[in-house]
Amino acid sequence: MKSLAKNILITLLIIFSLALAASLVYQTSSQPKNLNLSTLASDIESGQIKSINVSGNSLTITGVNGQVYQGQKEAESGIVETLKNYGVTPEELAKVNISVASTSGSDFWINVVLPIILPTIVMVFIFYYLLRQTKQGVNQAFNFGRANLRLFTSFKDRITFADVAGLKEVKEEMLEIVDFLKNPKKYLDIGAKIPRGVLLIGPPGSGKTLLARAVAGEANVPFFHISASEFVEMFVGVGAARTRDAFATAKRAAPSILFIDEIDAVGRERGAGLGGGHDEREQTLNQILVEMDGFDRNTQVIVLAATNRPDILDPALLRPGRFDRRIMLDFPDIGEREAILKIHAKGKPLDTDVDFRRVAVRTPGFSGADLANLVNEAAILAVQQGKASISQQNLYDSIEKVLLGPARKSRVIPEKEREITAYHEAGHALVAAGLKNSDPVHKVSIVSRGMAGGYTIKLPLEEHRLTTKSQFLSELAMMMGGYAAEEERFGDITTGASNDLKEASNTARMIVTRFGMSDLGPITFGKTEELLFLGKEITTEKNYSEATAEKIDGEVSGLLTKAHKTARKIVSAHKDVLDKVAKALLEKETLEGEEFYALIKDFDLQPIEA
């Protein structure tokens, strides 16, 4: 956009200059009539001339009738002498007002030199501009194979391992990389090879790029960063050329770190059937493999790469000698989440009663990026509310905003729909409280957020990475709680339970086909096939018979039916609890976990098995 505006401005300047030159070169069409000397002499003798103005050799003659003429005198003599030579007497000349104008240097430049010089200058400028544009195009053609490397040597916000919360084992592993870069000689002397490549594997937002920057900050060496997608262009051979340039640049700055983000963009497994065996992406991958093999034993360059799809990478990338080390990053646990929240809260004014531990309890499954966004959203909420510091409630509200979206308090909802929503969410909470293996309820709300008309949040007391069958069955029953509450209270059902039914159906099918938790026995069904160049599931191979498919459908249906019966049983047995919770929601719109359990404690609710 800036280039376009610049070109337009230059074009307008050129047009203006040409117009100015034309106005100086070409005079107006209304030119005075020329009068030669002999005619001038006769007109003076007859008394028809009033005045003569002499400017150099040019004459401006005015008649008694006001008519203006132009003329030229002889260059060697004055106007009086010239007219005497043509027979004009001194008495006749005395009747004519003769004046002489002095000629200045500016008149000479304006009238003589400028009309010649200015067009020449304009034409030279045009040719220079065109030549420069052509030269830039040639330079771009020669630089097309240069990698767009970004060098970070002295960060304004230098990152070290102290700025990375959690990941204790990962940081210990990366400290070895830092030591390789700082003290390579002690490893080479004992015959150890410096690792050539380190692959950081983890879900989005888990801190792969942050960790790479921390390694550069700790080692205090040049850190080159490039995204793998920047290697590949539509022109053949550009990706390989940029790869060579990137590795050559890193070698010249050794000891250094070359960080390739999202390496799966070019590192996908070859032979996927797209573009044959010589498409541009595979050419780039081949060049990366060659460059990593071409490192000398004492080359002090370490290649860091990040991906969240290690399953689709080419095996040649992962063999020893290339990416020697693969470091796994996972979502932070409760202690790490608390530490991450404290890091991102540095420099922000907080209320004295802010407890990050309680926030960490409510954020299982959040990545480091999610937690950073959570603290930022809390600060924005505090500003919108006119506060000078961030409160605990701002942090709680930002959790829901990150998970579900902003609250839609201005949305006009009919009273009947509010009542249905209240009983729906009360049903979820009641069933969760009425099951032994269900997680505790942390919040129930009928405030619309995002696409949800209401929501019930339940969180485990302790984090777990394994899920039992009884926990799955409790989860299914809890999902059916809203559906069962609508049936029990209104004798009808609405579309509000559609997402619950979708999630419950998916969970039930995974219980049967993936986890072997059904009466069909310890076996999985279906084999997922992936098209590697797209990197997502496309088809599922049906490696079982139609008779088995019918049994799977029967098991899934049986699980959902059982979950529905369990939810209906709890709701039917505790209608009074359901009514009380729903009425509290209609009145307050939101119930925190403590308020919810305070409401139901007098009803002696005995949890049952799902």
Coordinates of C-alpha atoms in Angstrom, one line a residue, residues 14-280:
I14 CA 6.2 14.2 -13.0
I15 CA 3.0 15.4 -14.6
F16 CA 3.2 18.7 -12.7
S17 CA 6.8 19.3 -13.8
L18 CA 5.9 18.6 -17.5
A19 CA 2.9 21.0 -17.2
L20 CA 5.2 23.7 -15.7
A21 CA 7.8 23.2 -18.4
A22 CA 5.1 23.4 -21.1
S23 CA 3.7 26.7 -19.6
L24 CA 7.2 28.2 -19.7
V25 CA 8.1 27.0 -23.2
Y26 CA 4.8 27.7 -24.9
Q27 CA 3.4 31.2 -24.7
T28 CA -0.3 32.1 -24.8
S29 CA -2.2 32.3 -28.1
S30 CA -3.0 36.0 -27.8
Q31 CA 0.5 37.3 -29.0
P32 CA 0.9 41.1 -29.8
K33 CA 1.3 42.0 -33.5
N34 CA 4.9 42.4 -34.8
L35 CA 5.9 45.9 -36.1
N36 CA 9.1 46.3 -38.2
L37 CA 11.4 49.3 -37.9
S38 CA 10.4 51.0 -41.2
T39 CA 6.7 50.8 -40.4
L40 CA 7.5 52.0 -36.9
A41 CA 9.4 55.0 -38.3
S42 CA 6.5 56.0 -40.6
D43 CA 4.0 55.6 -37.8
I44 CA 6.1 57.9 -35.6
E45 CA 6.3 60.5 -38.4
S46 CA 2.5 60.3 -38.8
G47 CA 2.0 60.7 -34.9
Q48 CA 0.4 57.3 -34.4
I49 CA 2.9 56.0 -31.7
K50 CA 2.4 57.0 -28.1
S51 CA 5.3 55.1 -26.3
I52 CA 8.2 52.7 -26.8
N53 CA 9.6 50.4 -24.1
V54 CA 13.0 49.0 -24.8
S55 CA 14.0 45.7 -23.0
G56 CA 17.3 44.5 -24.5
N57 CA 16.7 44.2 -28.2
S58 CA 12.9 43.7 -27.7
L59 CA 10.5 46.6 -28.2
T60 CA 7.1 47.0 -26.8
I61 CA 5.2 49.7 -28.8
T62 CA 2.0 51.3 -27.7
G63 CA -0.1 53.3 -30.2
V64 CA -2.2 56.3 -29.5
N65 CA -5.3 54.1 -29.8
G66 CA -3.9 51.7 -27.1
Q67 CA -2.9 49.0 -29.6
V68 CA 0.3 47.1 -28.4
Y69 CA 2.9 45.9 -30.9
Q70 CA 6.2 44.0 -30.6
G71 CA 9.4 44.8 -32.5
Q72 CA 13.1 44.3 -32.5
K73 CA 15.8 47.0 -32.7
E74 CA 19.3 46.6 -34.1
A75 CA 21.6 44.9 -31.7
E76 CA 24.6 47.2 -32.3
S77 CA 22.8 50.5 -31.8
G78 CA 20.3 52.2 -29.6
I79 CA 16.6 52.8 -30.5
V80 CA 17.1 56.6 -31.0
E81 CA 20.0 56.1 -33.4
T82 CA 18.2 53.4 -35.3
L83 CA 15.1 55.6 -35.8
K84 CA 17.2 58.6 -36.9
N85 CA 18.8 56.3 -39.5
Y86 CA 15.2 55.6 -40.8
G87 CA 14.6 59.4 -41.2
V88 CA 12.8 60.2 -38.0
T89 CA 13.6 63.8 -36.8
P90 CA 14.4 64.7 -33.2
E91 CA 11.2 66.8 -33.1
E92 CA 9.1 63.7 -34.0
L93 CA 11.0 61.5 -31.5
A94 CA 10.3 64.1 -28.7
K95 CA 6.6 63.4 -29.1
V96 CA 7.1 59.7 -28.3
N97 CA 7.7 58.5 -24.7
I98 CA 10.8 56.2 -24.9
S99 CA 11.7 54.1 -21.8
V100 CA 14.5 51.5 -21.4
A101 CA 14.0 48.5 -18.9
S102 CA 17.1 47.0 -17.4
T103 CA 17.5 43.3 -18.1
S104 CA 18.3 41.1 -14.9
G105 CA 19.9 37.7 -14.6
S106 CA 16.6 36.2 -13.5
D107 CA 15.0 37.2 -16.8
F108 CA 17.7 35.5 -18.7
W109 CA 17.3 32.3 -16.7
I110 CA 13.5 32.3 -16.9
N111 CA 13.2 33.2 -20.5
V112 CA 16.2 31.5 -22.0
V113 CA 17.9 28.9 -19.8
L114 CA 15.0 27.4 -17.8
P115 CA 12.9 26.3 -20.8
I116 CA 15.9 24.3 -21.9
I117 CA 17.2 23.0 -18.6
L118 CA 13.9 22.1 -16.8
P119 CA 12.7 19.5 -19.4
T120 CA 16.1 18.0 -19.5
I121 CA 16.1 17.6 -15.7
V122 CA 12.6 16.0 -15.7
M123 CA 13.6 13.5 -18.4
V124 CA 16.8 12.6 -16.5
F125 CA 14.7 12.0 -13.3
I126 CA 12.2 9.8 -15.2
F127 CA 15.0 7.7 -16.7
Y128 CA 16.7 7.4 -13.2
Y129 CA 13.5 6.3 -11.6
L130 CA 12.8 3.7 -14.2
L131 CA 16.4 2.4 -14.0
R132 CA 16.2 2.1 -10.2
Q133 CA 13.0 0.2 -10.4
T134 CA 14.6 -2.2 -12.9
K135 CA 17.6 -2.6 -10.6
Q136 CA 15.4 -3.4 -7.6
G137 CA 13.7 -6.1 -9.6
V138 CA 17.0 -7.6 -10.6
N139 CA 18.2 -7.5 -6.9
Q140 CA 14.9 -9.2 -5.8
A141 CA 15.5 -11.9 -8.4
F142 CA 19.0 -12.5 -7.0
N143 CA 17.8 -12.4 -3.4
F144 CA 14.9 -14.7 -4.0
G145 CA 16.8 -17.6 -2.6
R146 CA 17.8 -15.8 0.6
A147 CA 16.2 -17.1 3.8
N148 CA 14.1 -14.6 5.7
L149 CA 16.0 -15.3 8.9
R150 CA 15.3 -13.1 12.0
L151 CA 18.3 -12.7 14.3
F152 CA 17.7 -12.2 18.0
T153 CA 21.0 -11.6 19.7
S154 CA 20.1 -9.1 22.5
F155 CA 16.5 -9.3 23.4
K156 CA 14.9 -6.2 24.9
D157 CA 12.9 -8.6 27.0
R158 CA 15.6 -11.3 27.3
I159 CA 14.0 -14.6 28.3
T160 CA 15.8 -17.1 30.5
F161 CA 14.7 -20.3 32.2
A162 CA 13.7 -18.2 35.3
D163 CA 10.9 -16.8 33.1
V164 CA 9.6 -20.3 32.2
A165 CA 7.5 -21.7 34.9
G166 CA 7.2 -25.5 35.4
L167 CA 8.8 -27.9 32.9
K168 CA 11.5 -28.8 35.4
E169 CA 12.7 -32.0 33.6
V170 CA 12.5 -30.2 30.2
K171 CA 14.6 -27.3 31.4
E172 CA 17.2 -29.7 32.9
E173 CA 17.4 -31.4 29.4
M174 CA 17.8 -28.0 27.7
L175 CA 20.5 -27.0 30.2
E176 CA 22.7 -29.6 28.6
I177 CA 22.2 -27.9 25.2
V178 CA 23.2 -24.6 26.8
D179 CA 26.3 -26.2 28.2
F180 CA 27.2 -27.6 24.7
L181 CA 27.1 -24.1 23.3
K182 CA 29.1 -22.6 26.1
N183 CA 31.7 -25.3 26.6
P184 CA 31.9 -27.4 23.5
K185 CA 35.6 -28.3 24.0
K186 CA 35.1 -30.5 27.1
Y187 CA 32.6 -32.7 25.2
L188 CA 34.8 -32.9 22.0
D189 CA 37.8 -33.8 24.1
I190 CA 36.1 -36.9 25.5
G191 CA 34.8 -37.9 22.1
A192 CA 31.2 -36.9 22.6
K193 CA 29.3 -35.5 19.7
I194 CA 27.3 -32.3 20.1
P195 CA 23.6 -32.9 19.3
R196 CA 22.7 -31.6 15.9
G197 CA 19.0 -31.3 16.3
V198 CA 16.5 -31.0 19.2
L199 CA 12.8 -31.5 18.4
L200 CA 10.3 -29.8 20.8
I201 CA 7.0 -31.7 20.8
G202 CA 3.9 -30.4 22.5
P203 CA 0.4 -29.2 21.9
P204 CA -0.2 -25.6 20.8
G205 CA 0.5 -23.0 23.5
S206 CA 2.6 -25.3 25.7
G207 CA 5.7 -23.1 25.4
K208 CA 7.9 -24.5 22.6
T209 CA 8.9 -21.2 21.2
L210 CA 9.3 -19.6 24.6
L211 CA 11.6 -22.5 25.6
A212 CA 13.7 -22.0 22.5
R213 CA 14.1 -18.3 23.3
A214 CA 15.0 -19.2 26.8
V215 CA 17.8 -21.5 25.6
A216 CA 19.2 -18.6 23.5
G217 CA 18.9 -16.3 26.4
E218 CA 20.8 -18.7 28.7
A219 CA 23.5 -19.5 26.2
N220 CA 23.8 -15.8 25.1
V221 CA 24.5 -16.8 21.5
P222 CA 22.9 -15.7 18.1
F223 CA 19.4 -17.1 17.8
F224 CA 18.0 -17.4 14.2
H225 CA 14.3 -17.9 13.9
I226 CA 12.3 -18.9 10.8
S227 CA 9.0 -20.6 10.2
A228 CA 9.2 -23.7 8.1
S229 CA 6.4 -22.4 5.8
E230 CA 8.7 -19.5 4.7
F231 CA 11.0 -22.0 3.0
V232 CA 8.5 -23.0 0.5
E233 CA 7.5 -20.8 -2.5
M234 CA 5.6 -21.5 -5.7
F235 CA 8.9 -21.5 -7.7
V236 CA 10.8 -24.7 -8.0
G237 CA 14.1 -24.8 -6.1
V238 CA 13.5 -21.7 -3.9
G239 CA 12.9 -23.8 -0.7
A240 CA 16.1 -25.7 -1.1
A241 CA 18.0 -22.5 -1.8
R242 CA 16.6 -20.8 1.3
T243 CA 17.4 -23.8 3.4
R244 CA 21.1 -23.7 2.2
D245 CA 21.2 -20.0 3.0
A246 CA 19.7 -20.4 6.5
F247 CA 22.2 -23.1 7.5
A248 CA 25.1 -21.2 6.0
T249 CA 24.1 -18.1 7.9
A250 CA 23.9 -20.1 11.2
K251 CA 27.3 -21.7 10.6
R252 CA 29.0 -18.3 10.0
A253 CA 27.6 -17.1 13.3
A254 CA 28.6 -20.3 15.2
P255 CA 28.1 -21.0 18.1
S256 CA 24.5 -20.3 17.3
I257 CA 21.0 -21.7 17.4
L258 CA 18.7 -22.1 14.3
F259 CA 15.1 -22.4 15.4
I260 CA 12.6 -23.8 12.8
D261 CA 9.0 -23.3 14.0
E262 CA 6.2 -25.6 12.8
I263 CA 8.6 -27.9 11.0
D264 CA 5.8 -30.2 10.0
A265 CA 5.0 -27.6 7.2
V266 CA 7.9 -29.1 5.2
G267 CA 8.8 -32.2 7.3
R268 CA 5.7 -34.3 6.5
E269 CA 6.4 -37.9 5.5
R270 CA 7.4 -38.2 1.9
G271 CA 5.5 -40.4 -0.6
A272 CA 2.0 -39.2 0.4
G273 CA 1.0 -39.2 -3.2
L274 CA 0.6 -35.5 -3.7
G275 CA 2.7 -33.9 -6.5
G276 CA 4.8 -37.0 -7.2
G277 CA 8.3 -37.4 -5.8
H278 CA 9.7 -34.0 -6.8
D279 CA 7.3 -31.4 -5.4
E280 CA 8.7 -28.3 -3.8

